[in-house]
Amino acid sequence: MTGRWIGRFGVPALVAVLFLAPLWFMVVGSLRPAGLPPPRGLEVVPADPTLAAYARLPELIPLATYLANSALVVALAVPLTVLVASLTGFGLRLLTPTGRRRTVLGLVALLLVPVTAVWATRFELFRLVGVVDTYVPLLAPAVLAVSPFLVLLYAWSFGGVPDSQLQAARLEGAGWLTIWRRLALPQVKPATLAVGVLAFTFHWSNFIDPLLYLTSGDRYTYPLGLRFLLLLNPTDWPLLMAGCVVATAPCVVVFLLAQRVLLHDDPLAALRSGGRE
Protein backbone atom coordinates (compact mmCIF):
# COMPACT_ATOMS: atom_id res chain seq x y z
CA MET A 1 0.00 0.00 0.00
CA THR A 2 2.83 2.39 0.88
CA GLY A 3 4.66 1.70 -2.37
CA ARG A 4 1.47 2.26 -4.36
CA TRP A 5 0.85 5.57 -2.55
CA ILE A 6 4.42 6.72 -3.29
CA GLY A 7 4.09 5.77 -6.95
CA ARG A 8 0.74 7.51 -7.32
CA PHE A 9 1.34 10.69 -5.33
CA GLY A 10 4.95 10.90 -4.18
CA VAL A 11 6.68 10.67 -7.56
CA PRO A 12 4.34 13.17 -9.31
CA ALA A 13 4.72 15.55 -6.35
CA LEU A 14 8.52 15.31 -6.57
CA VAL A 15 8.46 15.98 -10.32
CA ALA A 16 6.13 18.95 -9.76
CA VAL A 17 8.48 20.40 -7.15
CA LEU A 18 11.45 20.06 -9.50
CA PHE A 19 9.59 21.99 -12.21
CA LEU A 20 8.04 24.59 -9.88
CA ALA A 21 11.19 25.37 -7.89
CA PRO A 22 12.81 27.54 -10.62
CA LEU A 23 9.54 29.44 -11.06
CA TRP A 24 9.25 30.00 -7.32
CA PHE A 25 12.79 31.29 -6.92
CA MET A 26 12.30 33.54 -9.95
CA VAL A 27 9.25 35.08 -8.27
CA VAL A 28 11.12 35.39 -4.98
CA GLY A 29 14.05 37.07 -6.74
CA SER A 30 11.72 39.61 -8.34
CA LEU A 31 10.38 40.61 -4.90
CA ARG A 32 13.77 41.45 -3.41
CA PRO A 33 14.61 45.14 -2.86
CA ALA A 34 16.98 46.64 -5.40
CA GLY A 35 20.62 46.96 -4.40
CA LEU A 36 20.78 44.00 -2.03
CA PRO A 37 23.52 41.45 -2.64
CA PRO A 38 22.45 37.98 -3.74
CA PRO A 39 21.39 35.72 -0.85
CA ARG A 40 24.12 33.49 0.53
CA GLY A 41 21.81 30.57 1.14
CA LEU A 42 18.39 29.28 0.20
CA GLU A 43 15.87 32.12 0.35
CA VAL A 44 12.29 30.89 0.36
CA VAL A 45 10.77 34.34 0.93
CA PRO A 46 12.69 37.67 0.85
CA ALA A 47 13.01 39.55 4.12
CA ASP A 48 11.34 42.73 2.83
CA PRO A 49 9.30 41.77 -0.26
CA THR A 50 8.43 44.59 -2.62
CA LEU A 51 6.84 45.06 -6.05
CA ALA A 52 9.17 47.93 -6.94
CA ALA A 53 10.87 45.90 -9.70
CA TYR A 54 7.56 45.44 -11.51
CA ALA A 55 6.82 49.15 -11.22
CA ARG A 56 10.18 50.01 -12.81
CA LEU A 57 9.74 47.73 -15.81
CA PRO A 58 7.61 50.19 -17.87
CA GLU A 59 10.07 52.96 -17.02
CA LEU A 60 12.95 51.23 -18.82
CA ILE A 61 11.22 49.53 -21.74
CA PRO A 62 7.87 50.09 -23.54
CA LEU A 63 6.39 47.10 -21.77
CA ALA A 64 2.83 47.47 -23.07
CA THR A 65 3.99 47.77 -26.69
CA TYR A 66 6.20 44.70 -26.52
CA LEU A 67 3.50 42.62 -24.83
CA ALA A 68 0.89 43.75 -27.37
CA ASN A 69 3.19 42.83 -30.27
CA SER A 70 3.84 39.38 -28.82
CA ALA A 71 0.12 38.89 -28.21
CA LEU A 72 -0.64 39.84 -31.82
CA VAL A 73 1.88 37.33 -33.18
CA VAL A 74 0.55 34.60 -30.90
CA ALA A 75 -3.09 35.35 -31.77
CA LEU A 76 -2.32 34.87 -35.46
CA ALA A 77 0.25 32.09 -35.28
CA VAL A 78 -1.34 29.65 -32.82
CA PRO A 79 -4.62 29.07 -34.75
CA LEU A 80 -2.65 28.83 -37.99
CA THR A 81 -0.31 26.25 -36.44
CA VAL A 82 -3.22 24.16 -35.17
CA LEU A 83 -4.94 24.36 -38.56
CA VAL A 84 -1.88 23.32 -40.58
CA ALA A 85 -0.76 20.61 -38.14
CA SER A 86 -4.23 19.07 -37.89
CA LEU A 87 -4.83 19.07 -41.65
CA THR A 88 -1.40 17.58 -42.33
CA GLY A 89 -1.81 15.00 -39.58
CA PHE A 90 -5.22 14.00 -40.90
CA GLY A 91 -3.82 13.68 -44.41
CA LEU A 92 -1.08 11.47 -43.01
CA ARG A 93 -3.75 9.33 -41.34
CA LEU A 94 -5.45 8.77 -44.70
CA LEU A 95 -2.32 7.47 -46.45
CA THR A 96 -1.71 3.80 -47.09
CA PRO A 97 0.42 2.04 -44.46
CA THR A 98 3.43 2.13 -46.79
CA GLY A 99 2.98 5.80 -47.63
CA ARG A 100 2.39 6.64 -43.98
CA ARG A 101 5.55 4.85 -42.92
CA ARG A 102 7.65 6.66 -45.52
CA THR A 103 6.15 10.03 -44.62
CA VAL A 104 6.78 9.48 -40.92
CA LEU A 105 10.41 8.63 -41.67
CA GLY A 106 10.69 11.83 -43.70
CA LEU A 107 9.24 13.90 -40.86
CA VAL A 108 11.62 12.30 -38.37
CA ALA A 109 14.50 13.12 -40.70
CA LEU A 110 13.33 16.76 -40.75
CA LEU A 111 13.41 16.79 -36.96
CA LEU A 112 17.13 16.00 -37.15
CA VAL A 113 17.90 19.09 -39.25
CA PRO A 114 19.28 21.84 -36.96
CA VAL A 115 17.39 25.12 -37.13
CA THR A 116 20.64 27.06 -37.37
CA ALA A 117 21.35 25.41 -40.74
CA VAL A 118 18.50 27.31 -42.43
CA TRP A 119 18.80 30.75 -40.78
CA ALA A 120 20.86 32.30 -43.58
CA THR A 121 18.71 30.81 -46.35
CA ARG A 122 15.47 31.90 -44.71
CA PHE A 123 16.75 35.43 -44.12
CA GLU A 124 17.85 35.81 -47.75
CA LEU A 125 14.51 34.45 -48.96
CA PHE A 126 12.50 36.88 -46.81
CA ARG A 127 14.79 39.74 -47.83
CA LEU A 128 14.23 39.03 -51.53
CA VAL A 129 10.46 38.87 -50.98
CA GLY A 130 10.60 42.17 -49.10
CA VAL A 131 8.98 41.12 -45.85
CA VAL A 132 11.89 41.85 -43.49
CA ASP A 133 10.81 44.08 -40.59
CA THR A 134 7.29 42.68 -40.74
CA TYR A 135 5.56 39.91 -38.82
CA VAL A 136 5.47 37.62 -41.87
CA PRO A 137 8.76 35.85 -41.01
CA LEU A 138 7.49 35.36 -37.46
CA LEU A 139 4.32 33.73 -38.78
CA ALA A 140 6.16 31.59 -41.34
CA PRO A 141 6.86 28.73 -38.89
CA ALA A 142 3.10 28.44 -38.29
CA VAL A 143 2.55 27.80 -42.01
CA LEU A 144 4.85 24.79 -41.61
CA ALA A 145 3.15 23.68 -38.35
CA VAL A 146 6.22 24.92 -36.38
CA SER A 147 7.68 21.42 -36.06
CA PRO A 148 7.17 17.97 -37.64
CA PHE A 149 6.59 16.74 -34.10
CA LEU A 150 3.22 18.52 -33.96
CA VAL A 151 2.18 16.86 -37.22
CA LEU A 152 3.22 13.47 -35.88
CA LEU A 153 1.30 14.14 -32.68
CA TYR A 154 -1.87 14.80 -34.66
CA ALA A 155 -1.26 11.81 -36.95
CA TRP A 156 -0.88 9.52 -33.95
CA SER A 157 -4.07 10.94 -32.41
CA PHE A 158 -6.07 10.61 -35.62
CA GLY A 159 -4.93 6.98 -35.75
CA GLY A 160 -7.44 6.33 -32.97
CA VAL A 161 -10.34 7.28 -35.23
CA PRO A 162 -11.81 3.95 -36.46
CA ASP A 163 -11.75 3.28 -40.18
CA SER A 164 -15.40 2.27 -39.96
CA GLN A 165 -16.37 5.82 -38.98
CA LEU A 166 -14.39 7.33 -41.85
CA GLN A 167 -15.89 4.90 -44.36
CA ALA A 168 -19.42 5.47 -43.04
CA ALA A 169 -19.00 9.23 -43.39
CA ARG A 170 -17.74 8.81 -46.96
CA LEU A 171 -20.71 6.61 -47.82
CA GLU A 172 -23.02 9.35 -46.58
CA GLY A 173 -21.42 11.75 -49.05
CA ALA A 174 -19.21 13.77 -46.68
CA GLY A 175 -15.99 15.21 -48.10
CA TRP A 176 -12.64 14.77 -46.39
CA LEU A 177 -12.62 18.36 -45.09
CA THR A 178 -16.06 17.84 -43.56
CA ILE A 179 -14.92 14.56 -42.01
CA TRP A 180 -11.81 16.28 -40.63
CA ARG A 181 -13.81 19.12 -39.13
CA ARG A 182 -16.91 17.38 -37.86
CA LEU A 183 -15.76 13.81 -37.16
CA ALA A 184 -12.02 13.62 -36.59
CA LEU A 185 -11.18 16.87 -34.79
CA PRO A 186 -13.79 16.46 -32.01
CA GLN A 187 -12.20 13.12 -31.14
CA VAL A 188 -8.67 14.49 -30.69
CA LYS A 189 -9.32 17.44 -28.37
CA PRO A 190 -6.37 16.53 -26.10
CA ALA A 191 -4.02 16.66 -29.11
CA THR A 192 -5.45 20.02 -30.17
CA LEU A 193 -4.91 21.45 -26.70
CA ALA A 194 -1.38 20.05 -26.56
CA VAL A 195 -0.50 21.48 -29.97
CA GLY A 196 -2.04 24.82 -29.02
CA VAL A 197 -0.03 25.03 -25.79
CA LEU A 198 3.21 24.04 -27.51
CA ALA A 199 2.59 26.50 -30.34
CA PHE A 200 1.80 29.27 -27.85
CA THR A 201 5.00 28.60 -25.92
CA PHE A 202 7.09 28.59 -29.10
CA HIS A 203 5.71 31.79 -30.57
CA TRP A 204 5.53 33.66 -27.26
CA SER A 205 9.14 32.86 -26.34
CA ASN A 206 10.54 33.10 -29.89
CA PHE A 207 13.67 35.26 -29.65
CA ILE A 208 15.76 34.42 -32.72
CA ASP A 209 13.21 35.27 -35.41
CA PRO A 210 12.36 38.76 -34.03
CA LEU A 211 16.08 39.39 -33.57
CA LEU A 212 16.83 38.45 -37.18
CA TYR A 213 13.90 40.06 -38.98
CA LEU A 214 12.64 43.03 -36.94
CA THR A 215 14.43 46.37 -37.10
CA SER A 216 11.72 48.85 -36.04
CA GLY A 217 11.48 49.35 -32.31
CA ASP A 218 7.71 49.67 -32.36
CA ARG A 219 7.45 46.11 -33.74
CA TYR A 220 9.70 44.41 -31.19
CA THR A 221 8.25 41.50 -29.23
CA TYR A 222 8.69 40.89 -25.53
CA PRO A 223 11.66 38.46 -25.75
CA LEU A 224 13.65 41.26 -27.41
CA GLY A 225 12.50 43.58 -24.65
CA LEU A 226 13.98 41.22 -22.07
CA ARG A 227 17.30 41.32 -23.91
CA PHE A 228 17.29 45.12 -23.91
CA LEU A 229 16.48 45.05 -20.21
CA LEU A 230 19.58 42.96 -19.60
CA LEU A 231 21.70 45.38 -21.62
CA LEU A 232 20.30 48.45 -19.83
CA ASN A 233 20.72 47.18 -16.28
CA PRO A 234 22.65 43.91 -16.15
CA THR A 235 23.23 43.97 -12.36
CA ASP A 236 19.67 44.66 -11.20
CA TRP A 237 18.60 41.07 -10.60
CA PRO A 238 15.16 41.84 -9.09
CA LEU A 239 14.32 43.83 -12.22
CA LEU A 240 15.52 41.05 -14.51
CA MET A 241 13.61 38.45 -12.52
CA ALA A 242 10.47 40.59 -12.71
CA GLY A 243 10.84 40.71 -16.48
CA CYS A 244 11.22 36.92 -16.57
CA VAL A 245 8.10 36.49 -14.43
CA VAL A 246 6.10 38.65 -16.85
CA ALA A 247 7.42 36.56 -19.75
CA THR A 248 6.65 33.24 -18.05
CA ALA A 249 3.24 34.02 -16.56
CA PRO A 250 1.24 33.76 -19.84
CA CYS A 251 2.70 30.33 -20.62
CA VAL A 252 1.84 29.10 -17.11
CA VAL A 253 -1.70 30.48 -17.39
CA VAL A 254 -2.25 28.84 -20.79
CA PHE A 255 -0.96 25.52 -19.48
CA LEU A 256 -3.24 25.64 -16.43
CA LEU A 257 -6.27 26.56 -18.56
CA ALA A 258 -5.55 23.69 -20.97
CA GLN A 259 -5.17 21.28 -18.07
CA ARG A 260 -8.48 22.44 -16.61
CA VAL A 261 -10.22 21.89 -19.96
CA LEU A 262 -8.73 18.41 -20.24
CA LEU A 263 -9.86 17.47 -16.74
CA HIS A 264 -13.31 18.91 -17.37
CA ASP A 265 -13.78 17.06 -20.67
CA ASP A 266 -12.33 13.81 -19.23
CA PRO A 267 -10.52 12.67 -22.42
CA LEU A 268 -9.81 9.26 -20.87
CA ALA A 269 -13.53 8.58 -20.73
CA ALA A 270 -13.78 9.48 -24.41
CA LEU A 271 -10.96 7.09 -25.21
CA ARG A 272 -12.62 4.31 -23.21
CA SER A 273 -15.79 4.77 -25.23
CA GLY A 274 -13.93 4.53 -28.53
CA GLY A 275 -13.54 8.27 -29.04
CA ARG A 276 -17.31 8.90 -29.28
CA GLU A 277 -18.94 11.82 -27.58
mmCIF file of C-alpha atoms in Angstrom:
data_model
loop_
_atom_site.group_PDB
_atom_site.id
_atom_site.type_symbol
_atom_site.label_atom_id
_atom_site.label_comp_id
_atom_site.label_asym_id
_atom_site.label_seq_id
_atom_site.Cartn_x
_atom_site.Cartn_y
_atom_site.Cartn_z
ATOM 1 C CA MET A 1 0.000 0.000 0.000
ATOM 2 C CA THR A 2 2.830 2.393 0.878
ATOM 3 C CA GLY A 3 4.656 1.703 -2.367
ATOM 4 C CA ARG A 4 1.471 2.265 -4.359
ATOM 5 C CA TRP A 5 0.855 5.566 -2.555
ATOM 6 C CA ILE A 6 4.418 6.716 -3.289
ATOM 7 C CA GLY A 7 4.087 5.766 -6.955
ATOM 8 C CA ARG A 8 0.736 7.507 -7.316
ATOM 9 C CA PHE A 9 1.336 10.687 -5.326
ATOM 10 C CA GLY A 10 4.952 10.904 -4.185
ATOM 11 C CA VAL A 11 6.676 10.669 -7.564
ATOM 12 C CA PRO A 12 4.338 13.171 -9.308
ATOM 13 C CA ALA A 13 4.721 15.546 -6.351
ATOM 14 C CA LEU A 14 8.517 15.312 -6.575
ATOM 15 C CA VAL A 15 8.459 15.983 -10.323
ATOM 16 C CA ALA A 16 6.128 18.947 -9.761
ATOM 17 C CA VAL A 17 8.479 20.397 -7.151
ATOM 18 C CA LEU A 18 11.452 20.055 -9.502
ATOM 19 C CA PHE A 19 9.589 21.993 -12.207
ATOM 20 C CA LEU A 20 8.044 24.591 -9.877
ATOM 21 C CA ALA A 21 11.195 25.366 -7.892
ATOM 22 C CA PRO A 22 12.811 27.541 -10.615
ATOM 23 C CA LEU A 23 9.544 29.445 -11.062
ATOM 24 C CA TRP A 24 9.246 30.001 -7.323
ATOM 25 C CA PHE A 25 12.794 31.295 -6.922
ATOM 26 C CA MET A 26 12.295 33.535 -9.946
ATOM 27 C CA VAL A 27 9.249 35.085 -8.271
ATOM 28 C CA VAL A 28 11.124 35.393 -4.979
ATOM 29 C CA GLY A 29 14.048 37.067 -6.738
ATOM 30 C CA SER A 30 11.716 39.612 -8.337
ATOM 31 C CA LEU A 31 10.378 40.606 -4.902
ATOM 32 C CA ARG A 32 13.774 41.449 -3.406
ATOM 33 C CA PRO A 33 14.605 45.142 -2.862
ATOM 34 C CA ALA A 34 16.985 46.638 -5.401
ATOM 35 C CA GLY A 35 20.623 46.960 -4.405
ATOM 36 C CA LEU A 36 20.776 44.003 -2.029
ATOM 37 C CA PRO A 37 23.521 41.449 -2.643
ATOM 38 C CA PRO A 38 22.447 37.981 -3.735
ATOM 39 C CA PRO A 39 21.391 35.720 -0.847
ATOM 40 C CA ARG A 40 24.115 33.489 0.531
ATOM 41 C CA GLY A 41 21.810 30.573 1.143
ATOM 42 C CA LEU A 42 18.389 29.281 0.201
ATOM 43 C CA GLU A 43 15.874 32.121 0.352
ATOM 44 C CA VAL A 44 12.288 30.894 0.358
ATOM 45 C CA VAL A 45 10.773 34.340 0.927
ATOM 46 C CA PRO A 46 12.685 37.671 0.847
ATOM 47 C CA ALA A 47 13.012 39.548 4.124
ATOM 48 C CA ASP A 48 11.340 42.730 2.831
ATOM 49 C CA PRO A 49 9.297 41.765 -0.262
ATOM 50 C CA THR A 50 8.432 44.591 -2.623
ATOM 51 C CA LEU A 51 6.839 45.059 -6.050
ATOM 52 C CA ALA A 52 9.175 47.926 -6.943
ATOM 53 C CA ALA A 53 10.873 45.905 -9.701
ATOM 54 C CA TYR A 54 7.557 45.440 -11.509
ATOM 55 C CA ALA A 55 6.815 49.154 -11.222
ATOM 56 C CA ARG A 56 10.184 50.006 -12.808
ATOM 57 C CA LEU A 57 9.739 47.728 -15.814
ATOM 58 C CA PRO A 58 7.609 50.186 -17.871
ATOM 59 C CA GLU A 59 10.074 52.964 -17.022
ATOM 60 C CA LEU A 60 12.952 51.228 -18.821
ATOM 61 C CA ILE A 61 11.218 49.525 -21.742
ATOM 62 C CA PRO A 62 7.874 50.090 -23.538
ATOM 63 C CA LEU A 63 6.385 47.103 -21.767
ATOM 64 C CA ALA A 64 2.828 47.474 -23.066
ATOM 65 C CA THR A 65 3.992 47.769 -26.693
ATOM 66 C CA TYR A 66 6.205 44.703 -26.517
ATOM 67 C CA LEU A 67 3.496 42.617 -24.832
ATOM 68 C CA ALA A 68 0.888 43.746 -27.366
ATOM 69 C CA ASN A 69 3.192 42.832 -30.269
ATOM 70 C CA SER A 70 3.838 39.378 -28.825
ATOM 71 C CA ALA A 71 0.121 38.890 -28.209
ATOM 72 C CA LEU A 72 -0.636 39.836 -31.824
ATOM 73 C CA VAL A 73 1.882 37.331 -33.180
ATOM 74 C CA VAL A 74 0.546 34.597 -30.898
ATOM 75 C CA ALA A 75 -3.093 35.350 -31.769
ATOM 76 C CA LEU A 76 -2.324 34.874 -35.460
ATOM 77 C CA ALA A 77 0.248 32.093 -35.276
ATOM 78 C CA VAL A 78 -1.345 29.648 -32.824
ATOM 79 C CA PRO A 79 -4.622 29.070 -34.750
ATOM 80 C CA LEU A 80 -2.648 28.825 -37.986
ATOM 81 C CA THR A 81 -0.315 26.252 -36.441
ATOM 82 C CA VAL A 82 -3.217 24.156 -35.167
ATOM 83 C CA LEU A 83 -4.937 24.360 -38.557
ATOM 84 C CA VAL A 84 -1.878 23.315 -40.579
ATOM 85 C CA ALA A 85 -0.761 20.606 -38.139
ATOM 86 C CA SER A 86 -4.235 19.068 -37.888
ATOM 87 C CA LEU A 87 -4.830 19.071 -41.645
ATOM 88 C CA THR A 88 -1.401 17.578 -42.333
ATOM 89 C CA GLY A 89 -1.807 15.004 -39.580
ATOM 90 C CA PHE A 90 -5.220 13.998 -40.900
ATOM 91 C CA GLY A 91 -3.817 13.683 -44.410
ATOM 92 C CA LEU A 92 -1.080 11.466 -43.014
ATOM 93 C CA ARG A 93 -3.750 9.334 -41.345
ATOM 94 C CA LEU A 94 -5.450 8.765 -44.702
ATOM 95 C CA LEU A 95 -2.325 7.466 -46.455
ATOM 96 C CA THR A 96 -1.715 3.801 -47.086
ATOM 97 C CA PRO A 97 0.424 2.045 -44.463
ATOM 98 C CA THR A 98 3.433 2.127 -46.785
ATOM 99 C CA GLY A 99 2.976 5.803 -47.632
ATOM 100 C CA ARG A 100 2.386 6.640 -43.984
ATOM 101 C CA ARG A 101 5.548 4.855 -42.919
ATOM 102 C CA ARG A 102 7.648 6.665 -45.516
ATOM 103 C CA THR A 103 6.149 10.028 -44.621
ATOM 104 C CA VAL A 104 6.783 9.480 -40.919
ATOM 105 C CA LEU A 105 10.406 8.628 -41.669
ATOM 106 C CA GLY A 106 10.691 11.829 -43.704
ATOM 107 C CA LEU A 107 9.242 13.904 -40.858
ATOM 108 C CA VAL A 108 11.621 12.302 -38.368
ATOM 109 C CA ALA A 109 14.502 13.124 -40.702
ATOM 110 C CA LEU A 110 13.329 16.759 -40.754
ATOM 111 C CA LEU A 111 13.410 16.786 -36.961
ATOM 112 C CA LEU A 112 17.125 15.995 -37.149
ATOM 113 C CA VAL A 113 17.896 19.087 -39.251
ATOM 114 C CA PRO A 114 19.278 21.839 -36.956
ATOM 115 C CA VAL A 115 17.386 25.118 -37.127
ATOM 116 C CA THR A 116 20.641 27.059 -37.374
ATOM 117 C CA ALA A 117 21.349 25.411 -40.737
ATOM 118 C CA VAL A 118 18.497 27.306 -42.427
ATOM 119 C CA TRP A 119 18.800 30.746 -40.784
ATOM 120 C CA ALA A 120 20.861 32.297 -43.580
ATOM 121 C CA THR A 121 18.714 30.806 -46.352
ATOM 122 C CA ARG A 122 15.474 31.899 -44.710
ATOM 123 C CA PHE A 123 16.754 35.425 -44.122
ATOM 124 C CA GLU A 124 17.851 35.806 -47.748
ATOM 125 C CA LEU A 125 14.508 34.455 -48.964
ATOM 126 C CA PHE A 126 12.496 36.875 -46.810
ATOM 127 C CA ARG A 127 14.792 39.742 -47.834
ATOM 128 C CA LEU A 128 14.229 39.034 -51.526
ATOM 129 C CA VAL A 129 10.460 38.873 -50.984
ATOM 130 C CA GLY A 130 10.603 42.174 -49.098
ATOM 131 C CA VAL A 131 8.978 41.119 -45.846
ATOM 132 C CA VAL A 132 11.885 41.850 -43.490
ATOM 133 C CA ASP A 133 10.810 44.080 -40.586
ATOM 134 C CA THR A 134 7.293 42.677 -40.737
ATOM 135 C CA TYR A 135 5.559 39.914 -38.821
ATOM 136 C CA VAL A 136 5.471 37.622 -41.871
ATOM 137 C CA PRO A 137 8.760 35.850 -41.008
ATOM 138 C CA LEU A 138 7.494 35.362 -37.457
ATOM 139 C CA LEU A 139 4.318 33.731 -38.782
ATOM 140 C CA ALA A 140 6.156 31.594 -41.342
ATOM 141 C CA PRO A 141 6.860 28.728 -38.891
ATOM 142 C CA ALA A 142 3.102 28.439 -38.292
ATOM 143 C CA VAL A 143 2.546 27.802 -42.014
ATOM 144 C CA LEU A 144 4.855 24.789 -41.607
ATOM 145 C CA ALA A 145 3.147 23.676 -38.354
ATOM 146 C CA VAL A 146 6.216 24.920 -36.378
ATOM 147 C CA SER A 147 7.680 21.419 -36.061
ATOM 148 C CA PRO A 148 7.171 17.973 -37.640
ATOM 149 C CA PHE A 149 6.591 16.743 -34.102
ATOM 150 C CA LEU A 150 3.222 18.525 -33.958
ATOM 151 C CA VAL A 151 2.178 16.862 -37.224
ATOM 152 C CA LEU A 152 3.224 13.467 -35.877
ATOM 153 C CA LEU A 153 1.298 14.142 -32.675
ATOM 154 C CA TYR A 154 -1.866 14.803 -34.658
ATOM 155 C CA ALA A 155 -1.264 11.812 -36.949
ATOM 156 C CA TRP A 156 -0.883 9.525 -33.953
ATOM 157 C CA SER A 157 -4.073 10.943 -32.407
ATOM 158 C CA PHE A 158 -6.068 10.606 -35.623
ATOM 159 C CA GLY A 159 -4.929 6.984 -35.748
ATOM 160 C CA GLY A 160 -7.436 6.333 -32.973
ATOM 161 C CA VAL A 161 -10.345 7.276 -35.226
ATOM 162 C CA PRO A 162 -11.808 3.950 -36.462
ATOM 163 C CA ASP A 163 -11.746 3.277 -40.176
ATOM 164 C CA SER A 164 -15.399 2.272 -39.961
ATOM 165 C CA GLN A 165 -16.366 5.820 -38.981
ATOM 166 C CA LEU A 166 -14.390 7.329 -41.850
ATOM 167 C CA GLN A 167 -15.888 4.900 -44.361
ATOM 168 C CA ALA A 168 -19.422 5.466 -43.045
ATOM 169 C CA ALA A 169 -19.001 9.229 -43.387
ATOM 170 C CA ARG A 170 -17.741 8.809 -46.956
ATOM 171 C CA LEU A 171 -20.709 6.609 -47.824
ATOM 172 C CA GLU A 172 -23.019 9.345 -46.579
ATOM 173 C CA GLY A 173 -21.417 11.746 -49.050
ATOM 174 C CA ALA A 174 -19.215 13.765 -46.684
ATOM 175 C CA GLY A 175 -15.994 15.206 -48.100
ATOM 176 C CA TRP A 176 -12.641 14.774 -46.394
ATOM 177 C CA LEU A 177 -12.624 18.364 -45.092
ATOM 178 C CA THR A 178 -16.056 17.836 -43.558
ATOM 179 C CA ILE A 179 -14.916 14.564 -42.014
ATOM 180 C CA TRP A 180 -11.810 16.279 -40.633
ATOM 181 C CA ARG A 181 -13.806 19.118 -39.129
ATOM 182 C CA ARG A 182 -16.909 17.375 -37.857
ATOM 183 C CA LEU A 183 -15.758 13.808 -37.160
ATOM 184 C CA ALA A 184 -12.016 13.623 -36.594
ATOM 185 C CA LEU A 185 -11.181 16.869 -34.789
ATOM 186 C CA PRO A 186 -13.786 16.464 -32.011
ATOM 187 C CA GLN A 187 -12.197 13.119 -31.137
ATOM 188 C CA VAL A 188 -8.670 14.491 -30.692
ATOM 189 C CA LYS A 189 -9.322 17.443 -28.371
ATOM 190 C CA PRO A 190 -6.368 16.529 -26.102
ATOM 191 C CA ALA A 191 -4.025 16.660 -29.108
ATOM 192 C CA THR A 192 -5.448 20.016 -30.169
ATOM 193 C CA LEU A 193 -4.905 21.455 -26.698
ATOM 194 C CA ALA A 194 -1.375 20.047 -26.557
ATOM 195 C CA VAL A 195 -0.500 21.475 -29.974
ATOM 196 C CA GLY A 196 -2.043 24.818 -29.016
ATOM 197 C CA VAL A 197 -0.028 25.030 -25.794
ATOM 198 C CA LEU A 198 3.215 24.038 -27.513
ATOM 199 C CA ALA A 199 2.593 26.501 -30.337
ATOM 200 C CA PHE A 200 1.801 29.274 -27.851
ATOM 201 C CA THR A 201 5.003 28.597 -25.917
ATOM 202 C CA PHE A 202 7.086 28.585 -29.097
ATOM 203 C CA HIS A 203 5.709 31.794 -30.570
ATOM 204 C CA TRP A 204 5.535 33.659 -27.259
ATOM 205 C CA SER A 205 9.145 32.865 -26.343
ATOM 206 C CA ASN A 206 10.543 33.104 -29.885
ATOM 207 C CA PHE A 207 13.673 35.257 -29.651
ATOM 208 C CA ILE A 208 15.764 34.420 -32.719
ATOM 209 C CA ASP A 209 13.209 35.274 -35.413
ATOM 210 C CA PRO A 210 12.359 38.763 -34.032
ATOM 211 C CA LEU A 211 16.081 39.390 -33.566
ATOM 212 C CA LEU A 212 16.829 38.450 -37.182
ATOM 213 C CA TYR A 213 13.898 40.059 -38.985
ATOM 214 C CA LEU A 214 12.641 43.028 -36.939
ATOM 215 C CA THR A 215 14.426 46.373 -37.103
ATOM 216 C CA SER A 216 11.724 48.853 -36.040
ATOM 217 C CA GLY A 217 11.481 49.348 -32.312
ATOM 218 C CA ASP A 218 7.708 49.672 -32.355
ATOM 219 C CA ARG A 219 7.450 46.107 -33.742
ATOM 220 C CA TYR A 220 9.699 44.412 -31.191
ATOM 221 C CA THR A 221 8.250 41.498 -29.234
ATOM 222 C CA TYR A 222 8.689 40.894 -25.527
ATOM 223 C CA PRO A 223 11.662 38.459 -25.745
ATOM 224 C CA LEU A 224 13.647 41.258 -27.415
ATOM 225 C CA GLY A 225 12.503 43.579 -24.651
ATOM 226 C CA LEU A 226 13.981 41.216 -22.072
ATOM 227 C CA ARG A 227 17.301 41.323 -23.914
ATOM 228 C CA PHE A 228 17.292 45.120 -23.907
ATOM 229 C CA LEU A 229 16.476 45.053 -20.205
ATOM 230 C CA LEU A 230 19.576 42.956 -19.598
ATOM 231 C CA LEU A 231 21.704 45.384 -21.616
ATOM 232 C CA LEU A 232 20.300 48.447 -19.832
ATOM 233 C CA ASN A 233 20.718 47.185 -16.284
ATOM 234 C CA PRO A 234 22.652 43.912 -16.146
ATOM 235 C CA THR A 235 23.233 43.965 -12.364
ATOM 236 C CA ASP A 236 19.673 44.661 -11.203
ATOM 237 C CA TRP A 237 18.597 41.071 -10.604
ATOM 238 C CA PRO A 238 15.160 41.841 -9.086
ATOM 239 C CA LEU A 239 14.321 43.834 -12.221
ATOM 240 C CA LEU A 240 15.519 41.048 -14.515
ATOM 241 C CA MET A 241 13.615 38.447 -12.518
ATOM 242 C CA ALA A 242 10.474 40.595 -12.712
ATOM 243 C CA GLY A 243 10.844 40.710 -16.483
ATOM 244 C CA CYS A 244 11.217 36.919 -16.571
ATOM 245 C CA VAL A 245 8.101 36.494 -14.434
ATOM 246 C CA VAL A 246 6.102 38.653 -16.848
ATOM 247 C CA ALA A 247 7.416 36.564 -19.748
ATOM 248 C CA THR A 248 6.652 33.240 -18.051
ATOM 249 C CA ALA A 249 3.242 34.023 -16.565
ATOM 250 C CA PRO A 250 1.240 33.763 -19.845
ATOM 251 C CA CYS A 251 2.697 30.325 -20.615
ATOM 252 C CA VAL A 252 1.840 29.103 -17.115
ATOM 253 C CA VAL A 253 -1.700 30.476 -17.388
ATOM 254 C CA VAL A 254 -2.252 28.844 -20.787
ATOM 255 C CA PHE A 255 -0.962 25.515 -19.478
ATOM 256 C CA LEU A 256 -3.240 25.639 -16.430
ATOM 257 C CA LEU A 257 -6.266 26.555 -18.559
ATOM 258 C CA ALA A 258 -5.552 23.695 -20.969
ATOM 259 C CA GLN A 259 -5.167 21.283 -18.067
ATOM 260 C CA ARG A 260 -8.479 22.437 -16.611
ATOM 261 C CA VAL A 261 -10.225 21.890 -19.958
ATOM 262 C CA LEU A 262 -8.728 18.410 -20.235
ATOM 263 C CA LEU A 263 -9.861 17.470 -16.742
ATOM 264 C CA HIS A 264 -13.314 18.914 -17.373
ATOM 265 C CA ASP A 265 -13.780 17.055 -20.668
ATOM 266 C CA ASP A 266 -12.328 13.808 -19.235
ATOM 267 C CA PRO A 267 -10.524 12.673 -22.416
ATOM 268 C CA LEU A 268 -9.805 9.262 -20.873
ATOM 269 C CA ALA A 269 -13.531 8.580 -20.732
ATOM 270 C CA ALA A 270 -13.780 9.478 -24.414
ATOM 271 C CA LEU A 271 -10.964 7.090 -25.211
ATOM 272 C CA ARG A 272 -12.617 4.315 -23.211
ATOM 273 C CA SER A 273 -15.788 4.770 -25.232
ATOM 274 C CA GLY A 274 -13.935 4.531 -28.530
ATOM 275 C CA GLY A 275 -13.540 8.268 -29.044
ATOM 276 C CA ARG A 276 -17.309 8.897 -29.284
ATOM 277 C CA GLU A 277 -18.942 11.821 -27.584
#
